[in-house]
Short mmCIF file of C-alpha atoms and ligand atoms in Angstrom, two decimals:
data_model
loop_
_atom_site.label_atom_id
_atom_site.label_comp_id
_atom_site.label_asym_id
_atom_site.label_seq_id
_atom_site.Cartn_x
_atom_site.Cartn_y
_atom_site.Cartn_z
CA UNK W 1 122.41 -37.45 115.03
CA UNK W 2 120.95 -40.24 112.47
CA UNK W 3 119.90 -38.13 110.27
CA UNK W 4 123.59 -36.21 109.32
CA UNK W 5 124.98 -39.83 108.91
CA UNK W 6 127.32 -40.31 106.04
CA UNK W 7 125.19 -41.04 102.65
CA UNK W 8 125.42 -43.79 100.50
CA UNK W 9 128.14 -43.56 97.99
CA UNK W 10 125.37 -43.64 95.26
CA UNK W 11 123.62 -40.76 96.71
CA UNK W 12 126.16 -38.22 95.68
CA UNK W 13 124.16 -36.41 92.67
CA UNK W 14 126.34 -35.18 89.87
CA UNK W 15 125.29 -31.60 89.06
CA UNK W 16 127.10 -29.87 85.91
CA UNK W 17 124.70 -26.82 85.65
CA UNK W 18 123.20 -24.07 87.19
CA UNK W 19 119.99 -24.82 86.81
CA UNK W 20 120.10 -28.34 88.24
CA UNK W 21 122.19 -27.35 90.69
CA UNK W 22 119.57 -24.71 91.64
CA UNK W 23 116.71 -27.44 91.80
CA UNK W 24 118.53 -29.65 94.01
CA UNK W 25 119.00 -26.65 96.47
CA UNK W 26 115.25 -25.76 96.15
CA UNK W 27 114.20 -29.36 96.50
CA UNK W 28 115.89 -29.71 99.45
CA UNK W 29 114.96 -26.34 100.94
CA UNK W 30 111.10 -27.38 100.32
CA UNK W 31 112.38 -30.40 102.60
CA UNK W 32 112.97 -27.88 105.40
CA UNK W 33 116.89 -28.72 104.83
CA UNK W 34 119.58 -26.34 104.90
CA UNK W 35 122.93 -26.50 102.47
CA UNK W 36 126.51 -25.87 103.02
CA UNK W 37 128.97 -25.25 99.76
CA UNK W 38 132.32 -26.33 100.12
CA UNK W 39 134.14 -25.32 97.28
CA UNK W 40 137.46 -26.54 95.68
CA UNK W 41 139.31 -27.13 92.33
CA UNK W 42 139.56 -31.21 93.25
CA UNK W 43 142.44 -32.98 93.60
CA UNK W 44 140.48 -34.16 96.81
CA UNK W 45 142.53 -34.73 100.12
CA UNK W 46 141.87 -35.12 104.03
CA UNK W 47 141.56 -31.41 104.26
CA UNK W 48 139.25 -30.47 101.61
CA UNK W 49 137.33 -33.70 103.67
CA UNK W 50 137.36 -32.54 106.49
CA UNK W 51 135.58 -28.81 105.12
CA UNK W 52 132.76 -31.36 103.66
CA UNK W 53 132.48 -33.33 107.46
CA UNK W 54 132.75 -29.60 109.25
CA UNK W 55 129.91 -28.53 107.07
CA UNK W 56 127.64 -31.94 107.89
CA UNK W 57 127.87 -30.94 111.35
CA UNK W 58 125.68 -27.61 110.68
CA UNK W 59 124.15 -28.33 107.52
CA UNK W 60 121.96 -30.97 106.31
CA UNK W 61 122.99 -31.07 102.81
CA UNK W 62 126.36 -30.50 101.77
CA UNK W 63 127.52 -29.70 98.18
CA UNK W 64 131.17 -29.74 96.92
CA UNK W 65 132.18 -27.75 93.97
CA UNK W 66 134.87 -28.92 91.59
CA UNK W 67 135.98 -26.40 89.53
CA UNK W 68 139.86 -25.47 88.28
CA UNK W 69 139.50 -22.10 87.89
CA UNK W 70 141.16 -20.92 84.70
CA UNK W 71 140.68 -16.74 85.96
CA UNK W 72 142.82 -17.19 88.79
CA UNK W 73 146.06 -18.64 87.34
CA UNK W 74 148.81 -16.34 86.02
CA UNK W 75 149.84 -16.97 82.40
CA UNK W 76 153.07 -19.02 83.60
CA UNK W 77 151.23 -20.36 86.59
CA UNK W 78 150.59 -24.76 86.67
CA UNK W 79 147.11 -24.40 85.08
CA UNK W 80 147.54 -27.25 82.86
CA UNK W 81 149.34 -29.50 84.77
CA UNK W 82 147.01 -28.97 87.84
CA UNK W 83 145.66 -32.49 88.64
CA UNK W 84 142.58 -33.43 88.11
CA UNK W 85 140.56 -36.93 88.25
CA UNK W 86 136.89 -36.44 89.34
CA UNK W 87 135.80 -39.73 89.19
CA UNK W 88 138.27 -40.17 91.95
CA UNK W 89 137.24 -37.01 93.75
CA UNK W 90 133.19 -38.13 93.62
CA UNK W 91 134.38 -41.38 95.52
CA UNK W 92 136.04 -39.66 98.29
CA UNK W 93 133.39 -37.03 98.69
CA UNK W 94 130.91 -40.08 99.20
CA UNK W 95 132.82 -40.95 101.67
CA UNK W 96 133.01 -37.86 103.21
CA UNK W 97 129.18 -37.35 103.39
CA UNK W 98 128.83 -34.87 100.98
CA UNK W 99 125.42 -34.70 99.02
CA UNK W 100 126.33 -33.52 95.85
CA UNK W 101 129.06 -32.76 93.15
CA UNK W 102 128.98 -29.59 91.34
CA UNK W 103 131.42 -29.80 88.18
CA UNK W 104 130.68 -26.82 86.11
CA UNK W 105 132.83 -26.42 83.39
CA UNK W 106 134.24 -23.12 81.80
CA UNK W 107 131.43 -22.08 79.44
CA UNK W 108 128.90 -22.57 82.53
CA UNK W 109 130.72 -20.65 84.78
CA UNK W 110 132.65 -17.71 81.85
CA UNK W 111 129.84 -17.56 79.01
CA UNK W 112 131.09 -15.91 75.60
CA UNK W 113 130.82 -12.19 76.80
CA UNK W 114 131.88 -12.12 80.58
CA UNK W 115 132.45 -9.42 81.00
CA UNK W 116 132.78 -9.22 85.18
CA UNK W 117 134.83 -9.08 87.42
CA UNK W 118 134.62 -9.27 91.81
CA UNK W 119 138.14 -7.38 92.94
CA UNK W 120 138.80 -6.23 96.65
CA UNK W 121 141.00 -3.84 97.62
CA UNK W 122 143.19 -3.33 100.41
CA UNK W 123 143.50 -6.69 101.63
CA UNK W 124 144.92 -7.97 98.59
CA UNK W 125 147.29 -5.50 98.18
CA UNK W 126 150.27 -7.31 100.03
CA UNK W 127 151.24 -10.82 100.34
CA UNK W 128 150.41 -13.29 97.52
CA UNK W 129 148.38 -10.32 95.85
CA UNK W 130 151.43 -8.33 94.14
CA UNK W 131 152.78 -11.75 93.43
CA UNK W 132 150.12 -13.10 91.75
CA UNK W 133 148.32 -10.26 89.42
CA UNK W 134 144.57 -11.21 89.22
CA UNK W 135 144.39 -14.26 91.36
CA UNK W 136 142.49 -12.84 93.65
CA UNK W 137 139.99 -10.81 91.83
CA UNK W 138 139.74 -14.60 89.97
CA UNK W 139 139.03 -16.02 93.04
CA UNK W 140 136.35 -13.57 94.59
CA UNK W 141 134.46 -14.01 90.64
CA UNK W 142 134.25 -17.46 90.93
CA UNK W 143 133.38 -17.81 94.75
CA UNK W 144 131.01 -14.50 93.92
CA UNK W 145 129.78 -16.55 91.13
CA UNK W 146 129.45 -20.33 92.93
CA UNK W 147 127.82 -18.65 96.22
CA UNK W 148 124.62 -16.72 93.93
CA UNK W 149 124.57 -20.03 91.68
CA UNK W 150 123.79 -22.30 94.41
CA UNK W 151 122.41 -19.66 97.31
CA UNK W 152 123.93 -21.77 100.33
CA UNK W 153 123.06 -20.84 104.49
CA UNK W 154 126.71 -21.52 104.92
CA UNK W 155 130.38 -21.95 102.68
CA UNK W 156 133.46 -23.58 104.13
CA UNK W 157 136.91 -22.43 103.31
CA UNK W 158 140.51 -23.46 104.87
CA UNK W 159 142.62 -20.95 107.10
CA UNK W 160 145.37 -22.86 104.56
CA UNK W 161 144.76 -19.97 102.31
CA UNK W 162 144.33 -17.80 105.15
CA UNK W 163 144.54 -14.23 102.64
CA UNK W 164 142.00 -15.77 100.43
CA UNK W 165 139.38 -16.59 103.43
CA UNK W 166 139.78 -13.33 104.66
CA UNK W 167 139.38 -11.72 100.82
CA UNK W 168 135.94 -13.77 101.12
CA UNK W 169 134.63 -12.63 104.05
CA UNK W 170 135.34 -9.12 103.00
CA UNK W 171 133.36 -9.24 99.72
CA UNK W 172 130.60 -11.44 101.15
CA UNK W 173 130.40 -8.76 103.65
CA UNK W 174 130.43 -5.36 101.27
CA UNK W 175 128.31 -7.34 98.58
CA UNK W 176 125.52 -7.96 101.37
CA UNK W 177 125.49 -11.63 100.14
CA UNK W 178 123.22 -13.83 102.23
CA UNK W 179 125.58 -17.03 103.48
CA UNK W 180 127.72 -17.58 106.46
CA UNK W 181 131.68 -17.71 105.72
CA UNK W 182 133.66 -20.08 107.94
CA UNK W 183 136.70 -20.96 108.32
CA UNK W 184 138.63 -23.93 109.23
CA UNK W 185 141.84 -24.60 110.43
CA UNK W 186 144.43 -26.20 108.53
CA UNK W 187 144.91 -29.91 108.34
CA UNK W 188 148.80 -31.14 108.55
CA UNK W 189 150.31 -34.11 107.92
CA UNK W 190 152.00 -35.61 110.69
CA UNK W 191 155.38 -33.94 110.22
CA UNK W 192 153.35 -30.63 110.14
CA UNK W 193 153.22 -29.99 106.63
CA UNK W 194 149.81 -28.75 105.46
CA UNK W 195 147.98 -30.86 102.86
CA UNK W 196 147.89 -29.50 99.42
CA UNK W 197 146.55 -30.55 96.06
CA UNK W 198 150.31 -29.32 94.87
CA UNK W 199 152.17 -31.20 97.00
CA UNK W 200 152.23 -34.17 94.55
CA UNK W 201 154.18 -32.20 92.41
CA UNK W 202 157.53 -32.35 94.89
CA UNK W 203 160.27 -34.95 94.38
CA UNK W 204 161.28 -37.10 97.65
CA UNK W 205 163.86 -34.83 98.63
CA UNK W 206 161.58 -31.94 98.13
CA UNK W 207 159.15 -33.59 100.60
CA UNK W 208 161.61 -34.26 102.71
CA UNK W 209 162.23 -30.70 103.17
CA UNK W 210 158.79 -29.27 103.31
CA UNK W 211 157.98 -29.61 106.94
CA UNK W 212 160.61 -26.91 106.99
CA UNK W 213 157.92 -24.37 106.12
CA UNK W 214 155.68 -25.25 109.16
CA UNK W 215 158.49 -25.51 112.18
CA UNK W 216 159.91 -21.76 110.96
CA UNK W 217 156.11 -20.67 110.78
CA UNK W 218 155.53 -21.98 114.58
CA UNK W 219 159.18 -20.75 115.41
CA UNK W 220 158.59 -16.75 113.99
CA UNK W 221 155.13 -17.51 115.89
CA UNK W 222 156.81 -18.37 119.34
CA UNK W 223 159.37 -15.73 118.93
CA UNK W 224 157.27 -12.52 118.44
CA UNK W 225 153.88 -13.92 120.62
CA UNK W 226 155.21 -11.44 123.51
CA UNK W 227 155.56 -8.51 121.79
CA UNK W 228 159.08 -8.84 120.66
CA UNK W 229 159.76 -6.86 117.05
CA UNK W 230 159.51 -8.99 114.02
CA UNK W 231 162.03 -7.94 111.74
CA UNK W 232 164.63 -10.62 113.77
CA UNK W 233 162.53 -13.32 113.96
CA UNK W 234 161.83 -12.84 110.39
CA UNK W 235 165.74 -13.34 109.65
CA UNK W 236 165.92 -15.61 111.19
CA UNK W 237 163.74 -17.47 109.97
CA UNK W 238 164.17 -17.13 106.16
CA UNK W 239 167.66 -17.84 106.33
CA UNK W 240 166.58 -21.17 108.16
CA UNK W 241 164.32 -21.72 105.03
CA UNK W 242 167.03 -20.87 102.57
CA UNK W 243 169.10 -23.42 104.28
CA UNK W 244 166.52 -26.17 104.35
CA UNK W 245 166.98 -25.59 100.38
CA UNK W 246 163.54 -23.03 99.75
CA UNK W 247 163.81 -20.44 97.40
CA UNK W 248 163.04 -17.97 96.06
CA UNK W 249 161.43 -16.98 99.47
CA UNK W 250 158.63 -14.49 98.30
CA UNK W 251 157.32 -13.33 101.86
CA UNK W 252 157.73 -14.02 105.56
CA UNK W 253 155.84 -11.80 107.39
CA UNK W 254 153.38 -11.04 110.44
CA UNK W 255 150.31 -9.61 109.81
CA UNK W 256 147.30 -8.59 111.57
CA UNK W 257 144.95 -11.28 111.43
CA UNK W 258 141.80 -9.42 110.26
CA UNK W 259 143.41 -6.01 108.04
CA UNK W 260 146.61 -8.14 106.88
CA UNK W 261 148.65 -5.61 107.83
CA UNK W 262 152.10 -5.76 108.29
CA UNK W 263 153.40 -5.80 111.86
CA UNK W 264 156.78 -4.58 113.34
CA UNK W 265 155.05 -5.68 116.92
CA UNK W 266 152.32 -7.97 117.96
CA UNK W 267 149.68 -6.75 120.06
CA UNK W 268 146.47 -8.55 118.81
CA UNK W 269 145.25 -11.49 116.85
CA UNK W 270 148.23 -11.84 114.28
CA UNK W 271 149.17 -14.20 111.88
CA UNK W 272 152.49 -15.71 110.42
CA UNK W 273 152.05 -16.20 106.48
CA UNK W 274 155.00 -17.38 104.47
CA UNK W 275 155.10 -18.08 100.48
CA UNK W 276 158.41 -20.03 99.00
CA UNK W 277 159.36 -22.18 96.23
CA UNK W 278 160.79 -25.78 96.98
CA UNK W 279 162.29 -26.46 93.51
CA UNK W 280 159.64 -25.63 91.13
CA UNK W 281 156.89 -25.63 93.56
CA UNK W 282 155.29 -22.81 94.81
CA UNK W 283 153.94 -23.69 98.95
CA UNK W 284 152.31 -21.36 101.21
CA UNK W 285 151.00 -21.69 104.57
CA UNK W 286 150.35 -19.40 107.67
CA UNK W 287 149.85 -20.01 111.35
CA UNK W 288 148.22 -18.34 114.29
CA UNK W 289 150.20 -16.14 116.76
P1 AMP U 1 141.61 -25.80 96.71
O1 AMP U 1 141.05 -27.02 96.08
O2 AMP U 1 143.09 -25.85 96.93
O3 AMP U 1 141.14 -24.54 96.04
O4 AMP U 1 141.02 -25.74 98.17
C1 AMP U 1 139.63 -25.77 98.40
C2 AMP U 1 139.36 -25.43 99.83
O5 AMP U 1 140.02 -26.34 100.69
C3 AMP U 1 139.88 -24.03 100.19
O6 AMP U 1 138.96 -23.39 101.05
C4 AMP U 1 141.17 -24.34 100.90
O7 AMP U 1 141.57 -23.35 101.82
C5 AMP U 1 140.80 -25.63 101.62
N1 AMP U 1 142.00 -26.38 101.96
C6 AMP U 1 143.03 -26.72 101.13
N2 AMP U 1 144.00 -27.36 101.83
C7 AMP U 1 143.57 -27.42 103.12
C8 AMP U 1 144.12 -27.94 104.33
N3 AMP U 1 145.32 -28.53 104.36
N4 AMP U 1 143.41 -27.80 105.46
C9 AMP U 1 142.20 -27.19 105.46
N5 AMP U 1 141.62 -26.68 104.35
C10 AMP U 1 142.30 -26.79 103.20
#
């Protein structure tokens, strides 16, 4: 396996357009060399690393997108204050193996006259989708947008944002768009809590509490895997939430794990998906049932 070994720190190219990002691909498709995109909005951490060492498994070239996507923040959403330090970001991903940076910025990706837009329906009609007006049709532009700009065999993309990967796979799939979606599982710290780019933003005692979120997750999980109803185990497990000091609480619910449809019973591949504020930060997660 030589040749998927980790590159060079100076190897990782910089790429800020479209069409150099497009002759790097062809370059190394004239090589014989296939490409996986992992893309992100920076703010680098163990789990967006381990999407770029997933994809050098499969893929002999790896690119990461860093892009904070203005289109799919809400007009009081953390935009601005998202973090952001790509210098930072382009060290790690050397680390990580990945081949190239792709840093696009706004008038690259949203030219004066966009005038498109990628929206799915059904899926994201429940969950984070009423919550957050637009996000998602945001999101499937951009990822519509990154996957045609850089025509990769394969794109990685966390079960973290479990609604969002399965948004993906739908459009990828009615747009006939030539890559392979998959999806990895979610990296935790070790108290459970999943890594996120917005979990700098909680205070000690906010951190404190955040594991919270997990344990009820894995707890509803337990409760309904035999085919018990949900509606209790749901109770139970936002007022456990509440207590831990969450809140608002904007969904606990289980939901098939392909439609996203609400369950009352388990009988197939579900999933347990939970969105809640800790103070002024807004956390999500899911697990398996
Ligand atoms: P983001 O930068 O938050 O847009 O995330 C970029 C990609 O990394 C998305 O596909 C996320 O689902 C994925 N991701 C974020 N956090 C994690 C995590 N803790 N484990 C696995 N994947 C993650």
């Amino acid at each position: 396996m030589s040749a998927l070994s980790p590159s060079p720190a100076a190897s990782v190219a910089r790429l800020g357009d479209v069409p150099s990002l497009r002759a790097q691909v062809r370059a190394w498709r004239t090589a014989g060399e296939d490409v996986a995109l992992v893309p992100t909005m920076g703010a680098l951490h163990e789990g967006h690393l381990t999407l770029v060492r997933q994809a050098r498994e499969t893929c002999r070239r790896v690119i990461v997108s860093i892009f904070v996507n203005p289109t799919q923040f809400g007009p009081s959403e953390d935009f601005s204050r998202y973090p952001r330090d790509p210098e930072r970001d382009v060290a790690l991903l050397a680390t990580a193996g990945a081949d190239a940076a792709y840093l696009p910025d706004v008038a690259t990706m949203y030219p004066p006259g966009f005038s498109t837009t990628v929206s799915v329906a059904g899926l994201t009609e429940q969950l984070c989708g009423p919550l957050r007006p637009g996000h998602f049709a945001g999101v499937a532009t951009v990822v519509t947008k990154l996957l045609l700009q850089a025509l990769p065999d394969r794109a990685l993309f966390g079960e973290k944002d479990y609604q969002q990967l399965q948004v993906i796979r739908r459009f990828v799939r009615d747009l006939d768009i030539p890559v392979t979606i998959e999806g990895v599982p979610t990296v935790r710290e070790t108290d459970g809590l999943a890594l996120s780019s917005r979990n700098q933003y909680l205070s000690a005692e906010e951190r404190a509490a955040a594991p919270h979120l997990a344990a009820v997750l894995r707890r509803v999980a337990d409760a309904v895997r035999a085919g018990a109803e949900t509606a209790p185990a749901l109770a139970e497990g936002r007022a456990a939430l509440e207590a831990a000091g969450f809140g608002p609480v904007q969904y606990l619910s289980v939901n098939d794990a392909d439609s996203l449809a609400p369950l009352d019973r388990v009988a197939g591949p579900a999933r347990v998906l939970a969105a809640a504020y800790l103070g002024r930060t807004r956390l999500i997660d899911n697990v398996a049932v």
